[in-house]
Amino acid sequence: MTQFLSLIVPLYNEEDVIGAFAAAVLPVLDSVPGVVWEIIFVDDGSRDGTLSRLLDLAAAESRFRVVELSRNFGKEAAMTAGLEAAQGEALVLIDADLQDPPELIPSMVAAWREGADVVLGRRSDRSTDSAMKRASASLFYKFNRHISNIDIPKNVGDFRLMDRTVVEALKRLPERQRFMKGLFAWLGFKTVAIDYARTPRAAGKSKFSGFKLWNFALEGFTSFSTAPLKVWTYLGTLGAVVALLYAMFIMVRTLVFGNQVPGYASIFVAVTFFGSVQLISIGVLGEYIGRIYMETKQRPVYLVRKFHNF
Ligand code: UDP
Ligand code: MG
């Protein structure tokens, strides 16, 4: 009995690593007993030689398929494109930069055969990420756990194996803004994790810089929690109570001591402080309304320019 395994690799400007990736992954896949496999490379609108290198590879290896997107849609969309194009009974998401070691795939397949629906690659060691990236990631997971009902597993990226049933479930989630980590966690299913040490990129540069990561975190919070919307009710109530108490204090003081010249500083501070608080709360509303607006357009998550080798 053979099983069909699909590897899904999103790529954006990865011309420097494709060769190394293909060389590393081929022998691993061939070493897994009882599987036939395909690799779905999703070229996410690369501006360098990524696509032509992929097509060269695909010309020599019929099990390499290339989904060419019409432009850069981002990693989440690229992964979605790959998941929708893949035919396998089990699907593995993996980065092209060899930070997700292909050597883990045989153990993932073994765990899947033992009955797991999802096999996560969990980073036991993130020392290759910068201290800043680790600290902000840790903060993200903590905050997210508090404000949403889903529990995104810590130190787990997109590197994972999923059974076909899980992927079909994922496809039923209709949202356009696909925060995959959250969607995966929302799905549930029988999940096991395998630890691995995260190595530095084989070549090239990370595509996720400070501001992009911040927006990614915002996407996570807003996709799975409405707590940021609701907190203003409580802050507002608290502010009103404090203001009321202060008003009473002023009235009593005026009755007892007569009308004094009121403090300019306290009024100024109160006005600017509450003005800022209101702006922040409007900003939070904006984050959500902007996302509602984008969702209502019902635009496709990605567009394919061409399927190669399908
Ligand atoms: N990627 C992509 N589209 C993008 C950005 C990244 O397909 O817009 C791919 C990238 O080519 C790589 C994977 O997503 O295969 C992870 O990207 P990266 O290594 O830059 O992220 P990091 O490991 O630094 O979090
Ligand atoms: Mg990487």
PDB file of N, CA and C in Angstrom, residues 78-134:
ATOM      1  N   ALA A  78       0.053  32.244  -0.204  1.00  0.00           N
ATOM      2  CA  ALA A  78       0.826  31.276  -0.980  1.00  0.00           C
ATOM      3  C   ALA A  78       0.613  29.861  -0.440  1.00  0.00           C
ATOM      4  N   MET A  79       0.597  29.738   0.887  1.00  0.00           N
ATOM      5  CA  MET A  79       0.354  28.421   1.473  1.00  0.00           C
ATOM      6  C   MET A  79      -1.044  27.928   1.117  1.00  0.00           C
ATOM      7  N   THR A  80      -2.012  28.854   1.151  1.00  0.00           N
ATOM      8  CA  THR A  80      -3.383  28.480   0.799  1.00  0.00           C
ATOM      9  C   THR A  80      -3.442  27.965  -0.641  1.00  0.00           C
ATOM     10  N   ALA A  81      -2.735  28.666  -1.538  1.00  0.00           N
ATOM     11  CA  ALA A  81      -2.698  28.233  -2.937  1.00  0.00           C
ATOM     12  C   ALA A  81      -2.125  26.824  -3.044  1.00  0.00           C
ATOM     13  N   GLY A  82      -1.059  26.568  -2.302  1.00  0.00           N
ATOM     14  CA  GLY A  82      -0.423  25.250  -2.331  1.00  0.00           C
ATOM     15  C   GLY A  82      -1.342  24.168  -1.790  1.00  0.00           C
ATOM     16  N   LEU A  83      -2.001  24.471  -0.687  1.00  0.00           N
ATOM     17  CA  LEU A  83      -2.896  23.480  -0.077  1.00  0.00           C
ATOM     18  C   LEU A  83      -4.049  23.143  -1.014  1.00  0.00           C
ATOM     19  N   GLU A  84      -4.493  24.137  -1.776  1.00  0.00           N
ATOM     20  CA  GLU A  84      -5.615  23.882  -2.679  1.00  0.00           C
ATOM     21  C   GLU A  84      -5.186  23.138  -3.935  1.00  0.00           C
ATOM     22  N   ALA A  85      -3.907  23.267  -4.301  1.00  0.00           N
ATOM     23  CA  ALA A  85      -3.441  22.602  -5.521  1.00  0.00           C
ATOM     24  C   ALA A  85      -2.964  21.172  -5.251  1.00  0.00           C
ATOM     25  N   ALA A  86      -2.621  20.879  -3.998  1.00  0.00           N
ATOM     26  CA  ALA A  86      -2.013  19.590  -3.676  1.00  0.00           C
ATOM     27  C   ALA A  86      -3.046  18.470  -3.701  1.00  0.00           C
ATOM     28  N   GLN A  87      -2.565  17.279  -4.092  1.00  0.00           N
ATOM     29  CA  GLN A  87      -3.460  16.123  -4.229  1.00  0.00           C
ATOM     30  C   GLN A  87      -3.279  15.096  -3.116  1.00  0.00           C
ATOM     31  N   GLY A  88      -2.248  15.279  -2.282  1.00  0.00           N
ATOM     32  CA  GLY A  88      -1.837  14.224  -1.366  1.00  0.00           C
ATOM     33  C   GLY A  88      -2.864  13.838  -0.319  1.00  0.00           C
ATOM     34  N   GLU A  89      -2.633  12.637   0.269  1.00  0.00           N
ATOM     35  CA  GLU A  89      -3.441  12.205   1.412  1.00  0.00           C
ATOM     36  C   GLU A  89      -2.904  12.843   2.683  1.00  0.00           C
ATOM     37  N   ALA A  90      -1.606  13.164   2.646  1.00  0.00           N
ATOM     38  CA  ALA A  90      -1.014  13.923   3.740  1.00  0.00           C
ATOM     39  C   ALA A  90      -0.261  15.083   3.113  1.00  0.00           C
ATOM     40  N   LEU A  91      -0.346  16.254   3.742  1.00  0.00           N
ATOM     41  CA  LEU A  91       0.281  17.440   3.170  1.00  0.00           C
ATOM     42  C   LEU A  91       1.240  18.040   4.179  1.00  0.00           C
ATOM     43  N   VAL A  92       2.425  18.393   3.721  1.00  0.00           N
ATOM     44  CA  VAL A  92       3.425  18.983   4.606  1.00  0.00           C
ATOM     45  C   VAL A  92       3.730  20.407   4.130  1.00  0.00           C
ATOM     46  N   LEU A  93       3.598  21.370   5.041  1.00  0.00           N
ATOM     47  CA  LEU A  93       3.997  22.745   4.738  1.00  0.00           C
ATOM     48  C   LEU A  93       5.427  22.927   5.187  1.00  0.00           C
ATOM     49  N   ILE A  94       6.254  23.489   4.321  1.00  0.00           N
ATOM     50  CA  ILE A  94       7.666  23.642   4.684  1.00  0.00           C
ATOM     51  C   ILE A  94       8.240  24.892   4.017  1.00  0.00           C
ATOM     52  N   ASP A  95       9.091  25.621   4.739  1.00  0.00           N
ATOM     53  CA  ASP A  95       9.739  26.799   4.171  1.00  0.00           C
ATOM     54  C   ASP A  95      10.847  26.376   3.209  1.00  0.00           C
ATOM     55  N   ALA A  96      11.166  27.276   2.293  1.00  0.00           N
ATOM     56  CA  ALA A  96      12.176  26.951   1.293  1.00  0.00           C
ATOM     57  C   ALA A  96      13.596  27.154   1.800  1.00  0.00           C
ATOM     58  N   ASP A  97      13.747  27.881   2.924  1.00  0.00           N
ATOM     59  CA  ASP A  97      15.092  28.312   3.318  1.00  0.00           C
ATOM     60  C   ASP A  97      15.833  27.299   4.176  1.00  0.00           C
ATOM     61  N   LEU A  98      15.296  26.083   4.277  1.00  0.00           N
ATOM     62  CA  LEU A  98      15.890  24.990   5.052  1.00  0.00           C
ATOM     63  C   LEU A  98      15.928  25.281   6.549  1.00  0.00           C
ATOM     64  N   GLN A  99      15.134  26.268   7.003  1.00  0.00           N
ATOM     65  CA  GLN A  99      15.009  26.463   8.449  1.00  0.00           C
ATOM     66  C   GLN A  99      14.105  25.387   9.042  1.00  0.00           C
ATOM     67  N   ASP A 100      13.236  24.832   8.207  1.00  0.00           N
ATOM     68  CA  ASP A 100      12.435  23.677   8.602  1.00  0.00           C
ATOM     69  C   ASP A 100      13.143  22.454   8.030  1.00  0.00           C
ATOM     70  N   PRO A 101      13.789  21.635   8.889  1.00  0.00           N
ATOM     71  CA  PRO A 101      14.619  20.556   8.344  1.00  0.00           C
ATOM     72  C   PRO A 101      13.786  19.461   7.671  1.00  0.00           C
ATOM     73  N   PRO A 102      14.066  19.166   6.391  1.00  0.00           N
ATOM     74  CA  PRO A 102      13.337  18.095   5.706  1.00  0.00           C
ATOM     75  C   PRO A 102      13.532  16.739   6.394  1.00  0.00           C
ATOM     76  N   GLU A 103      14.639  16.606   7.131  1.00  0.00           N
ATOM     77  CA  GLU A 103      14.924  15.322   7.789  1.00  0.00           C
ATOM     78  C   GLU A 103      13.829  14.923   8.778  1.00  0.00           C
ATOM     79  N   LEU A 104      12.998  15.897   9.155  1.00  0.00           N
ATOM     80  CA  LEU A 104      11.922  15.607  10.117  1.00  0.00           C
ATOM     81  C   LEU A 104      10.734  14.920   9.434  1.00  0.00           C
ATOM     82  N   ILE A 105      10.682  14.996   8.107  1.00  0.00           N
ATOM     83  CA  ILE A 105       9.487  14.515   7.396  1.00  0.00           C
ATOM     84  C   ILE A 105       9.213  13.030   7.623  1.00  0.00           C
ATOM     85  N   PRO A 106      10.255  12.149   7.584  1.00  0.00           N
ATOM     86  CA  PRO A 106       9.954  10.732   7.826  1.00  0.00           C
ATOM     87  C   PRO A 106       9.296  10.489   9.196  1.00  0.00           C
ATOM     88  N   SER A 107       9.756  11.198  10.242  1.00  0.00           N
ATOM     89  CA  SER A 107       9.128  11.022  11.558  1.00  0.00           C
ATOM     90  C   SER A 107       7.708  11.568  11.557  1.00  0.00           C
ATOM     91  N   MET A 108       7.489  12.643  10.791  1.00  0.00           N
ATOM     92  CA  MET A 108       6.128  13.193  10.699  1.00  0.00           C
ATOM     93  C   MET A 108       5.195  12.173  10.054  1.00  0.00           C
ATOM     94  N   VAL A 109       5.675  11.575   8.984  1.00  0.00           N
ATOM     95  CA  VAL A 109       4.853  10.571   8.294  1.00  0.00           C
ATOM     96  C   VAL A 109       4.580   9.396   9.226  1.00  0.00           C
ATOM     97  N   ALA A 110       5.604   8.998   9.996  1.00  0.00           N
ATOM     98  CA  ALA A 110       5.424   7.880  10.925  1.00  0.00           C
ATOM     99  C   ALA A 110       4.352   8.210  11.956  1.00  0.00           C
ATOM    100  N   ALA A 111       4.405   9.421  12.495  1.00  0.00           N
ATOM    101  CA  ALA A 111       3.406   9.822  13.500  1.00  0.00           C
ATOM    102  C   ALA A 111       2.004   9.855  12.886  1.00  0.00           C
ATOM    103  N   TRP A 112       1.943  10.296  11.632  1.00  0.00           N
ATOM    104  CA  TRP A 112       0.653  10.340  10.915  1.00  0.00           C
ATOM    105  C   TRP A 112       0.104   8.923  10.737  1.00  0.00           C
ATOM    106  N   ARG A 113       1.008   7.994  10.396  1.00  0.00           N
ATOM    107  CA  ARG A 113       0.574   6.610  10.203  1.00  0.00           C
ATOM    108  C   ARG A 113       0.129   5.991  11.518  1.00  0.00           C
ATOM    109  N   GLU A 114       0.658   6.511  12.619  1.00  0.00           N
ATOM    110  CA  GLU A 114       0.223   5.994  13.927  1.00  0.00           C
ATOM    111  C   GLU A 114      -1.089   6.614  14.360  1.00  0.00           C
ATOM    112  N   GLY A 115      -1.641   7.509  13.553  1.00  0.00           N
ATOM    113  CA  GLY A 115      -2.987   7.990  13.844  1.00  0.00           C
ATOM    114  C   GLY A 115      -3.134   9.483  14.088  1.00  0.00           C
ATOM    115  N   ALA A 116      -2.038  10.232  14.061  1.00  0.00           N
ATOM    116  CA  ALA A 116      -2.165  11.680  14.271  1.00  0.00           C
ATOM    117  C   ALA A 116      -2.740  12.339  13.014  1.00  0.00           C
ATOM    118  N   ASP A 117      -3.616  13.327  13.199  1.00  0.00           N
ATOM    119  CA  ASP A 117      -4.149  14.077  12.057  1.00  0.00           C
ATOM    120  C   ASP A 117      -3.233  15.234  11.695  1.00  0.00           C
ATOM    121  N   VAL A 118      -2.602  15.801  12.725  1.00  0.00           N
ATOM    122  CA  VAL A 118      -1.696  16.929  12.521  1.00  0.00           C
ATOM    123  C   VAL A 118      -0.388  16.614  13.245  1.00  0.00           C
ATOM    124  N   VAL A 119       0.725  16.773  12.563  1.00  0.00           N
ATOM    125  CA  VAL A 119       2.025  16.600  13.216  1.00  0.00           C
ATOM    126  C   VAL A 119       2.778  17.919  13.109  1.00  0.00           C
ATOM    127  N   LEU A 120       2.989  18.549  14.248  1.00  0.00           N
ATOM    128  CA  LEU A 120       3.644  19.857  14.274  1.00  0.00           C
ATOM    129  C   LEU A 120       5.148  19.706  14.385  1.00  0.00           C
ATOM    130  N   GLY A 121       5.880  20.566  13.686  1.00  0.00           N
ATOM    131  CA  GLY A 121       7.302  20.691  13.964  1.00  0.00           C
ATOM    132  C   GLY A 121       7.454  21.777  15.007  1.00  0.00           C
ATOM    133  N   ARG A 122       7.985  21.434  16.168  1.00  0.00           N
ATOM    134  CA  ARG A 122       8.092  22.425  17.233  1.00  0.00           C
ATOM    135  C   ARG A 122       9.554  22.789  17.446  1.00  0.00           C
ATOM    136  N   ARG A 123       9.826  24.082  17.497  1.00  0.00           N
ATOM    137  CA  ARG A 123      11.206  24.547  17.631  1.00  0.00           C
ATOM    138  C   ARG A 123      11.648  24.418  19.077  1.00  0.00           C
ATOM    139  N   SER A 124      12.566  23.496  19.317  1.00  0.00           N
ATOM    140  CA  SER A 124      13.041  23.342  20.684  1.00  0.00           C
ATOM    141  C   SER A 124      14.068  24.413  20.982  1.00  0.00           C
ATOM    142  N   ASP A 125      14.629  24.964  19.933  1.00  0.00           N
ATOM    143  CA  ASP A 125      15.735  25.896  20.128  1.00  0.00           C
ATOM    144  C   ASP A 125      15.576  27.040  19.137  1.00  0.00           C
ATOM    145  N   ARG A 126      15.322  28.227  19.655  1.00  0.00           N
ATOM    146  CA  ARG A 126      15.176  29.377  18.743  1.00  0.00           C
ATOM    147  C   ARG A 126      16.366  30.311  18.833  1.00  0.00           C
ATOM    148  N   SER A 127      17.497  29.773  19.292  1.00  0.00           N
ATOM    149  CA  SER A 127      18.634  30.663  19.534  1.00  0.00           C
ATOM    150  C   SER A 127      19.130  31.326  18.255  1.00  0.00           C
ATOM    151  N   THR A 128      18.732  30.799  17.096  1.00  0.00           N
ATOM    152  CA  THR A 128      19.173  31.443  15.851  1.00  0.00           C
ATOM    153  C   THR A 128      18.323  32.668  15.516  1.00  0.00           C
ATOM    154  N   ASP A 129      17.129  32.769  16.143  1.00  0.00           N
ATOM    155  CA  ASP A 129      16.343  33.991  15.973  1.00  0.00           C
ATOM    156  C   ASP A 129      16.912  35.058  16.901  1.00  0.00           C
ATOM    157  N   SER A 130      16.744  36.326  16.540  1.00  0.00           N
ATOM    158  CA  SER A 130      17.284  37.390  17.378  1.00  0.00           C
ATOM    159  C   SER A 130      16.512  37.467  18.699  1.00  0.00           C
ATOM    160  N   ALA A 131      17.165  38.026  19.716  1.00  0.00           N
ATOM    161  CA  ALA A 131      16.532  38.144  21.037  1.00  0.00           C
ATOM    162  C   ALA A 131      15.230  38.926  20.923  1.00  0.00           C
ATOM    163  N   MET A 132      15.263  39.945  20.063  1.00  0.00           N
ATOM    164  CA  MET A 132      14.079  40.785  19.853  1.00  0.00           C
ATOM    165  C   MET A 132      12.927  39.965  19.292  1.00  0.00           C
ATOM    166  N   LYS A 133      13.229  39.116  18.302  1.00  0.00           N
ATOM    167  CA  LYS A 133      12.185  38.317  17.662  1.00  0.00           C
ATOM    168  C   LYS A 133      11.609  37.313  18.664  1.00  0.00           C
ATOM    169  N   ARG A 134      12.484  36.727  19.488  1.00  0.00           N
ATOM    170  CA  ARG A 134      11.996  35.756  20.472  1.00  0.00           C
ATOM    171  C   ARG A 134      11.124  36.422  21.511  1.00  0.00           C
TER     172      ARG A 134
END
